[in-house]
XYZ file of C-alpha atoms in Angstrom:
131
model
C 0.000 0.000 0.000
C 3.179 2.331 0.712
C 4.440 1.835 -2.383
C 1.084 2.373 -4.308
C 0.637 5.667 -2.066
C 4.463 6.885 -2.960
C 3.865 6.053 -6.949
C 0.489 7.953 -7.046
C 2.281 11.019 -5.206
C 5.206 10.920 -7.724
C 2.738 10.736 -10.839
C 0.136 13.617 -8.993
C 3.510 15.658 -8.593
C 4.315 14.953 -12.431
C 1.021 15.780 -13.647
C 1.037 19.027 -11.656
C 4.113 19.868 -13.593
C 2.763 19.080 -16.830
C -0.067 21.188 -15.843
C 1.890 24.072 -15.052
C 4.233 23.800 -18.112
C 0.833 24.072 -19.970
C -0.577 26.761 -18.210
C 2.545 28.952 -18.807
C 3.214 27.662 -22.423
C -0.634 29.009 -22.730
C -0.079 32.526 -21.099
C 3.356 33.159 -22.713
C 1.623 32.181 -26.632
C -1.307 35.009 -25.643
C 1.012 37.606 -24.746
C 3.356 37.048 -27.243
C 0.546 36.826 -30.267
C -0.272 40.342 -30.249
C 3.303 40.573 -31.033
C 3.105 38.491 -33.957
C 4.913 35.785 -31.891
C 4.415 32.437 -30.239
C 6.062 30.751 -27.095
C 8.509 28.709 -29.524
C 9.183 31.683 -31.580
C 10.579 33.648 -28.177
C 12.574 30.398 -27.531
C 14.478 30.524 -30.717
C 15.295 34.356 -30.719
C 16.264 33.562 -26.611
C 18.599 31.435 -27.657
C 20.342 33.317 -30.695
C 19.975 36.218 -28.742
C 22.188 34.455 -26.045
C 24.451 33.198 -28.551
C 28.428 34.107 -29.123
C 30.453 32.577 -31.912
C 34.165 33.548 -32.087
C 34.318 35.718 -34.410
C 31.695 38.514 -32.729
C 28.908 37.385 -34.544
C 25.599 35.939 -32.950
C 24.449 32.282 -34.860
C 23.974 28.988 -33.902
C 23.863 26.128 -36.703
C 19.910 24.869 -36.599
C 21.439 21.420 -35.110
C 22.748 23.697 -31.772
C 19.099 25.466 -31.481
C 17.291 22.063 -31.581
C 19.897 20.953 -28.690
C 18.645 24.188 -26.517
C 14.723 24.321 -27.496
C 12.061 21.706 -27.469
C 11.083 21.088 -31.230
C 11.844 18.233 -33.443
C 13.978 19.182 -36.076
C 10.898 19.469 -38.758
C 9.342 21.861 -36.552
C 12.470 23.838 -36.024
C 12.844 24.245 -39.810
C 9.228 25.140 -40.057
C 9.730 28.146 -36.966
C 13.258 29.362 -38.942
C 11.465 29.744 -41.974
C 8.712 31.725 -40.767
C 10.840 33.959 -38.807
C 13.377 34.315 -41.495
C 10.210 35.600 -43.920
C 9.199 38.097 -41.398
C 13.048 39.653 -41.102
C 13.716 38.160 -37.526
C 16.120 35.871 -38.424
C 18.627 35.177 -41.201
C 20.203 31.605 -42.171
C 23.621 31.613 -43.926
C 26.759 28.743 -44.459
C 28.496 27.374 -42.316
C 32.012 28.808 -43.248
C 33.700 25.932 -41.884
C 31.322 23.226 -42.963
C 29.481 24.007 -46.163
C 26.957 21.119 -45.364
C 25.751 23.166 -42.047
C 23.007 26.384 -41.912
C 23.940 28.964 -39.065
C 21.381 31.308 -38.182
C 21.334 34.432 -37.067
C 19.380 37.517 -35.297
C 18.619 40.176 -37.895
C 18.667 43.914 -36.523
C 14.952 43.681 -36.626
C 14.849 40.015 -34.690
C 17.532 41.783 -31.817
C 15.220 44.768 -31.492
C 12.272 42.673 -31.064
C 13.318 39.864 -28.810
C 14.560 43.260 -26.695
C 11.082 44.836 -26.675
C 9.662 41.199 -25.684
C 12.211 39.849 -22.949
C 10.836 41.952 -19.926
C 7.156 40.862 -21.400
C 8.195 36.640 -21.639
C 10.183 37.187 -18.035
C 7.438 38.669 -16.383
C 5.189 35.708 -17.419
C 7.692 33.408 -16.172
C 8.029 35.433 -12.599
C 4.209 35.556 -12.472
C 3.309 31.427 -13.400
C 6.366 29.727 -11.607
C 6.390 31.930 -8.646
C 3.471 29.434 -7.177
C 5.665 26.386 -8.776
């Protein structure tokens, strides 16, 4: 009966995270839409935003953003496109490996992801600070 007890808090403690994760993912896609952005879309400018190659330049090859945001690989290439149409985003060569894409903040993706960190961080503050 212990056991049964134990496994039954462990799964009502997973489910409350699940629950939270989807009450945040929610909050964070209605704030960010009347930006013209979605949860995932924040995600990917976080992390190129957060990004520093050698040379200066800010760009991660598509393989290193799918390591650092929860997308398959499809849906990655999907999210890049989209943003790269609207100007957020640009994808160039690898100059080291021809095979690889890096991509990039544009001026007009670095302006935006500035205008809509303190909005995604306050959602964060605000949902997790019950969690």
């Amino acid at each position: 009966m212990a056991a049964t007890k134990a496994e039954q808090a462990l799964v009502d403690q997973w489910r409350d995270l699940l629950a939270l994760h989807a009450r945040t993912q929610c909050e964070l896609d209605r704030v960010l839409h009347e930006h013209g952005l979605c949860a995932s879309d924040f995600e990917v400018l976080d992390v190129l935003a957060g990004s520093r190659a050698p040379d200066g330049t800010c760009a991660y090859r598509v393989q290193e953003i799918s390591e650092r945001v929860h997308l398959s690989q499809s849906a990655l290439s999907r999210l890049i496109a989209r943003l790269e149409k609207c100007g957020l985003v640009e994808r160039a060569m690898c100059s080291k490996d021809r095979r690889g894409v890096r991509v990039a903040l544009t001026g007009k993706g670095r302006a935006l992801h500035g205008e809509m960190l303190p909005v995604q961080r306050a959602v964060l503050r605000r949902m997790l600070a019950g969690g």
